[in-house]
Amino acid sequence: MSLKARILIDCNDDKGLVYKISKLFFDKDLNIEDNQEFVDVETNRFFMRTVISGKFDPEILESELLVALPNDANIKVIMPKRKKIVLMATKESHALGDILIRHQDDELDAEIVAVVANHNTLEELVRRFDIPFFHISADEMSREEHEGVIIDLLNEFEFDYVVLAKYMRILTPNFVTHFTGKIINIHHSFLPAFIGANPYKQAFHRGVKIIGATAHFVTNDLDEGPIISQDVIPVNHRFDWTDMQRAGRDVEKIVLSRALDLVLTDRVFVNGNKTIIF
Amino acid sequence: MSLKARILIDCNDDKGLVYKISKLFFDKDLNIEDNQEFVDVETNRFFMRTVISGKFDPEILESELLVALPNDANIKVIMPKRKKIVLMATKESHALGDILIRHQDDELDAEIVAVVANHNTLEELVRRFDIPFFHISADEMSREEHEGVIIDLLNEFEFDYVVLAKYMRILTPNFVTHFTGKIINIHHSFLPAFIGANPYKQAFHRGVKIIGATAHFVTNDLDEGPIISQDVIPVNHRFDWTDMQRAGRDVEKIVLSRALDLVLTDRVFVNGNKTIIF
Amino acid sequence: MSLKARILIDCNDDKGLVYKISKLFFDKDLNIEDNQEFVDVETNRFFMRTVISGKFDPEILESELLVALPNDANIKVIMPKRKKIVLMATKESHALGDILIRHQDDELDAEIVAVVANHNTLEELVRRFDIPFFHISADEMSREEHEGVIIDLLNEFEFDYVVLAKYMRILTPNFVTHFTGKIINIHHSFLPAFIGANPYKQAFHRGVKIIGATAHFVTNDLDEGPIISQDVIPVNHRFDWTDMQRAGRDVEKIVLSRALDLVLTDRVFVNGNKTIIF
Amino acid sequence: MSLKARILIDCNDDKGLVYKISKLFFDKDLNIEDNQEFVDVETNRFFMRTVISGKFDPEILESELLVALPNDANIKVIMPKRKKIVLMATKESHALGDILIRHQDDELDAEIVAVVANHNTLEELVRRFDIPFFHISADEMSREEHEGVIIDLLNEFEFDYVVLAKYMRILTPNFVTHFTGKIINIHHSFLPAFIGANPYKQAFHRGVKIIGATAHFVTNDLDEGPIISQDVIPVNHRFDWTDMQRAGRDVEKIVLSRALDLVLTDRVFVNGNKTIIF
């Protein structure tokens, strides 16, 4: 039976890498359906994403690649399957709603395992889509206690990514470390402009003529993780900060959904504090 | 009691129009909160949108403006109230879903009276939002018969606009004439490029590097009504036509929602086959 | 003889401003060709730019407006005439060259009085256009001495604006104060992201997916003056910082020329640290 | 001595192509500095652009690739050298001027052999840059005669590309056939919208909200050749057609220069009526 896999490889750059990898595919009579490579000159690192099809055993293929490639190589043979995601939100519905509609429409190659929110504002919306909603209020809890409850809840699920769809609380290093490389956030500004609280107010007071949004992996530096996707829209002096916020919502939701789609289709490599997107 | 109104005026351009209008507001002790004017040199036509506040009787104000201005003037004194809209759709959920989420979120200053579709694909989604859904199949009906049933249904409602949220059937002149100036459509191309069927296939075969979407009022020339809003995104040779279609959906929904917002806030004048947007 | 003027007014907002101004125009039988207004709610300030035509004496008109309007009003009656500009540059030719081509093409409504540079790299290019070029080297001079020589030179000319077309030295408060409100700069980033030295290197290391440029009036806060114009372009992981720089040059030159055009046509009001652009 | 080459290959897609090519490079101890591949599923055609470095003889390498690859393969081993271009123009200076400035700045990896124009308007500008200018008036000549003179002139030069920098005459099939695949044009609209004469007037009358420009290879279908690059800018009801034209010039020149840069760096494959851009 013919299978298909996405193969992600990164290792220190060296002569013959493409040759060794393509030889292995050729020897196994596999077809290369798509192939993209990149060498980061600064770190001398080679990145490759290949879609292959043919008859193969994924585990054997992975072990053969391990043998063929240098010791430092990261190799993933990813078989097509719906990834699982947890959404976290607060009160605003635009980013969450956009994902729910795509999910309902089967446009998103993911299963939404749960929505977790620190307010119950969005419960009604989420329930309309028959998706489990968990309201975990932060009232009368320390930040650590609150996150502890969320971590315990998340640990009950199996999931690939946590998507912060306008979750408006800052996460502690403990939380981030718990789910390293798995948390995607949408920041409501064109980072690194307007880091921190209320970027639209900051943008309004600075008098910018363009506003934007940034989807990124979350690391322990506030609004500083590897950027996956960004976009912008023009504004003018007729926009007060709530107008900017309103206009910005469209950018936020599109940028987050685009980043999510890239991640779900295994197109994103993290390279230090940057991303490589195939 | 202090009221607020949007005043829309258009008439042949003449000296003193701004003076006469602002004098009337000044004499009645009204405050001008926002004011935009435009003179279309080609047609010698004056357009003005003013937001006033103060104590006034809307009907008296309108009649006083009628007296003060030339005979050909169109004058609307619009008091703030939620407009009513009917949505028409077929099978795709992205444009419809975007409006439903905004509606649920109270971001849209409108009440959705009904959703009418020629397939039942979207029924489940619409019902999730407790909005009346009417499936009017076109099976075994002539185009005229099918539209007749829809017109009869729509006539039972009071509404301000019909929004074609990816309604994939061409409307007859009879239908359009029935709701002149009230029908807003989203066309899935950057008009006037790729008029007609399957614009994404056309775009793919032409090898364009950018695709777009166009929201416009519907007139009896196919895809030829006054344009309200347009936007685009880049594509490249890696996009087949379904990739373009998928990427295009985001543009379509944002452009339609933006146009709808402009119309609902009375910012759009139709000037022949063009629009003036304040 | 019929004249034309651009009239710029700003004052504290009050009822009847539009009425008083339009009455004056009406009483003098002047035609309003274009008119835009804006009220900044935050500062309660009214801004108006009107283009009038008819028979009038500019000085009398200005004094009549002074009488008709509140004491705090700034009133400018600007008769059409080519403004004069001085360009300052360092070594890069793209922003300067773009202005030179527009000037040669008579697209720019300005006379270039002189180009001043701290290197002689651009001398050949400037001389090709028969424009006076002054090389004022900063070698063996303190910043103050160097600027002193430039100020002395500039004081010999009459000019309306100093345009920093990639002048790569930081100006002292003394210089800026000398030409308050007259200096326009192009900053090679999407401000307020990447303030300071080598924004493209900063952008590269941050891994952004979009880069931009910002034209702004120069004040004594580094890269913090009122923004006139901004634009952006997408980049990706294949861009090293010199690729970003190269791609960015196109944005820089277009944004600067656009800002210059807005300023030369008297479309820009400065409102604190922001601009209003009609 | 270490050399560098750009290798362009296209052939019918087959298993093992990447393997065979990378094996050859590996056996010859060549380094792959950059590599991009694409398979056009519709035509089952494989495209590859590789930058290699090391010790090799270009002719031997090309012949070895010919042996290793299928008979239908097109193979180019391109050694770095400045390409030669001829510019053709009419009266407008913006596109031509942009190329001249880049050329002067050594930003463009090309030598401008000559500028040919059907008017003498641009002679002064071109001479400023010490580039040969040929005014070939079309007065009192048939289209064929006029083109005959130009073809005779061009045949005296060696060049890689003819760049139509707003050359406002339609070329005959004879001319196009003479320089097949070598002519690059900038069309002042977002093709395929507004094909033909005065696109800005067409755009104005259609009331579009966005205008654009398209750089493409010239074929014998008017404005129908493979598109290399496109871009757009927003316009609104305040733009008359000359305003659109003026705003559009910036897009035209940037799009043409970007396309020229892609062609000069051998990044463009023509695939039927489309391009593949690496």
mmCIF file of C-alpha atoms in Angstrom, chain A residues 34-36 91-94 96-98 100-102 104-105 107-109 121-122 124-125 127-130 231 233 238 246 249-251 253-254 257-258 261 265, chain B residues 34-36 91-94 96-98 100-102 104-105 107-109 121-122 124-125 127-130 231 233 238 246 249-251 253-254 257-258 261 265:
data_model
loop_
_atom_site.group_PDB
_atom_site.id
_atom_site.type_symbol
_atom_site.label_atom_id
_atom_site.label_comp_id
_atom_site.label_asym_id
_atom_site.label_seq_id
_atom_site.Cartn_x
_atom_site.Cartn_y
_atom_site.Cartn_z
ATOM 1 C CA ASP A 34 7.777 18.238 -2.817
ATOM 2 C CA ASN A 35 11.179 19.274 -1.594
ATOM 3 C CA GLN A 36 12.544 22.450 -0.059
ATOM 4 C CA LYS A 91 -13.002 37.254 26.508
ATOM 5 C CA GLU A 92 -12.517 38.226 22.874
ATOM 6 C CA SER A 93 -14.087 35.931 20.312
ATOM 7 C CA HIS A 94 -12.539 36.949 16.984
ATOM 8 C CA LEU A 96 -11.169 31.844 18.662
ATOM 9 C CA GLY A 97 -14.237 32.202 16.430
ATOM 10 C CA ASP A 98 -12.115 32.174 13.289
ATOM 11 C CA LEU A 100 -13.937 27.408 15.300
ATOM 12 C CA ILE A 101 -15.419 28.242 11.900
ATOM 13 C CA ARG A 102 -12.432 26.753 10.074
ATOM 14 C CA GLN A 104 -16.404 23.284 11.589
ATOM 15 C CA ASP A 105 -15.659 23.720 7.895
ATOM 16 C CA GLU A 107 -10.542 23.535 6.643
ATOM 17 C CA LEU A 108 -8.219 23.096 9.615
ATOM 18 C CA ASP A 109 -6.344 19.802 9.722
ATOM 19 C CA THR A 121 -17.611 34.971 28.377
ATOM 20 C CA LEU A 122 -16.898 32.633 25.487
ATOM 21 C CA GLU A 124 -21.800 30.079 24.967
ATOM 22 C CA LEU A 125 -19.944 30.447 21.677
ATOM 23 C CA ARG A 127 -20.684 25.219 23.319
ATOM 24 C CA ARG A 128 -22.483 26.105 20.067
ATOM 25 C CA PHE A 129 -19.740 24.103 18.354
ATOM 26 C CA ASP A 130 -19.996 21.126 20.771
ATOM 27 C CA ASP A 231 0.708 41.063 8.660
ATOM 28 C CA ILE A 233 -3.097 47.129 7.696
ATOM 29 C CA ARG A 238 -9.275 59.230 12.047
ATOM 30 C CA ARG A 246 -11.265 46.783 15.933
ATOM 31 C CA ARG A 249 -8.783 42.091 15.093
ATOM 32 C CA ASP A 250 -9.067 41.048 11.476
ATOM 33 C CA VAL A 251 -5.298 41.005 11.117
ATOM 34 C CA LYS A 253 -7.252 36.330 13.471
ATOM 35 C CA ILE A 254 -5.930 35.872 9.948
ATOM 36 C CA SER A 257 -4.930 31.050 11.590
ATOM 37 C CA ARG A 258 -2.233 31.269 8.918
ATOM 38 C CA ASP A 261 -2.013 26.181 9.354
ATOM 39 C CA THR A 265 1.236 21.092 7.991
ATOM 40 C CA ASP B 34 -17.642 64.533 12.097
ATOM 41 C CA ASN B 35 -17.839 65.965 8.614
ATOM 42 C CA GLN B 36 -16.566 64.825 5.256
ATOM 43 C CA LYS B 91 -22.237 25.786 0.653
ATOM 44 C CA GLU B 92 -19.114 27.623 1.748
ATOM 45 C CA SER B 93 -19.043 28.779 5.350
ATOM 46 C CA HIS B 94 -16.128 31.222 5.536
ATOM 47 C CA LEU B 96 -21.083 33.523 6.379
ATOM 48 C CA GLY B 97 -19.202 32.277 9.431
ATOM 49 C CA ASP B 98 -17.205 35.481 9.694
ATOM 50 C CA LEU B 100 -22.004 35.121 12.319
ATOM 51 C CA ILE B 101 -19.048 35.433 14.683
ATOM 52 C CA ARG B 102 -19.073 39.230 14.422
ATOM 53 C CA GLN B 104 -22.472 36.981 18.086
ATOM 54 C CA ASP B 105 -19.710 39.261 19.313
ATOM 55 C CA GLU B 107 -19.243 43.794 16.643
ATOM 56 C CA LEU B 108 -21.653 44.159 13.740
ATOM 57 C CA ASP B 109 -24.256 46.888 14.105
ATOM 58 C CA THR B 121 -24.974 22.370 3.930
ATOM 59 C CA LEU B 122 -24.825 25.415 6.196
ATOM 60 C CA GLU B 124 -26.153 23.128 11.089
ATOM 61 C CA LEU B 125 -23.750 26.059 11.391
ATOM 62 C CA ARG B 127 -28.682 26.893 13.734
ATOM 63 C CA ARG B 128 -25.788 26.880 16.192
ATOM 64 C CA PHE B 129 -26.265 30.649 16.309
ATOM 65 C CA ASP B 130 -30.064 30.473 16.728
ATOM 66 C CA ASP B 231 -8.078 43.581 -1.085
ATOM 67 C CA ILE B 233 -2.764 38.682 -1.192
ATOM 68 C CA ARG B 238 3.542 26.679 -5.627
ATOM 69 C CA ARG B 246 -8.188 28.495 0.131
ATOM 70 C CA ARG B 249 -11.214 32.784 1.336
ATOM 71 C CA ASP B 250 -9.540 34.904 3.996
ATOM 72 C CA VAL B 251 -9.507 37.888 1.686
ATOM 73 C CA LYS B 253 -14.459 37.212 4.176
ATOM 74 C CA ILE B 254 -12.498 40.219 5.383
ATOM 75 C CA SER B 257 -17.215 42.161 6.354
ATOM 76 C CA ARG B 258 -15.385 45.455 5.841
ATOM 77 C CA ASP B 261 -19.444 47.564 8.103
ATOM 78 C CA THR B 265 -22.458 52.853 9.271
#
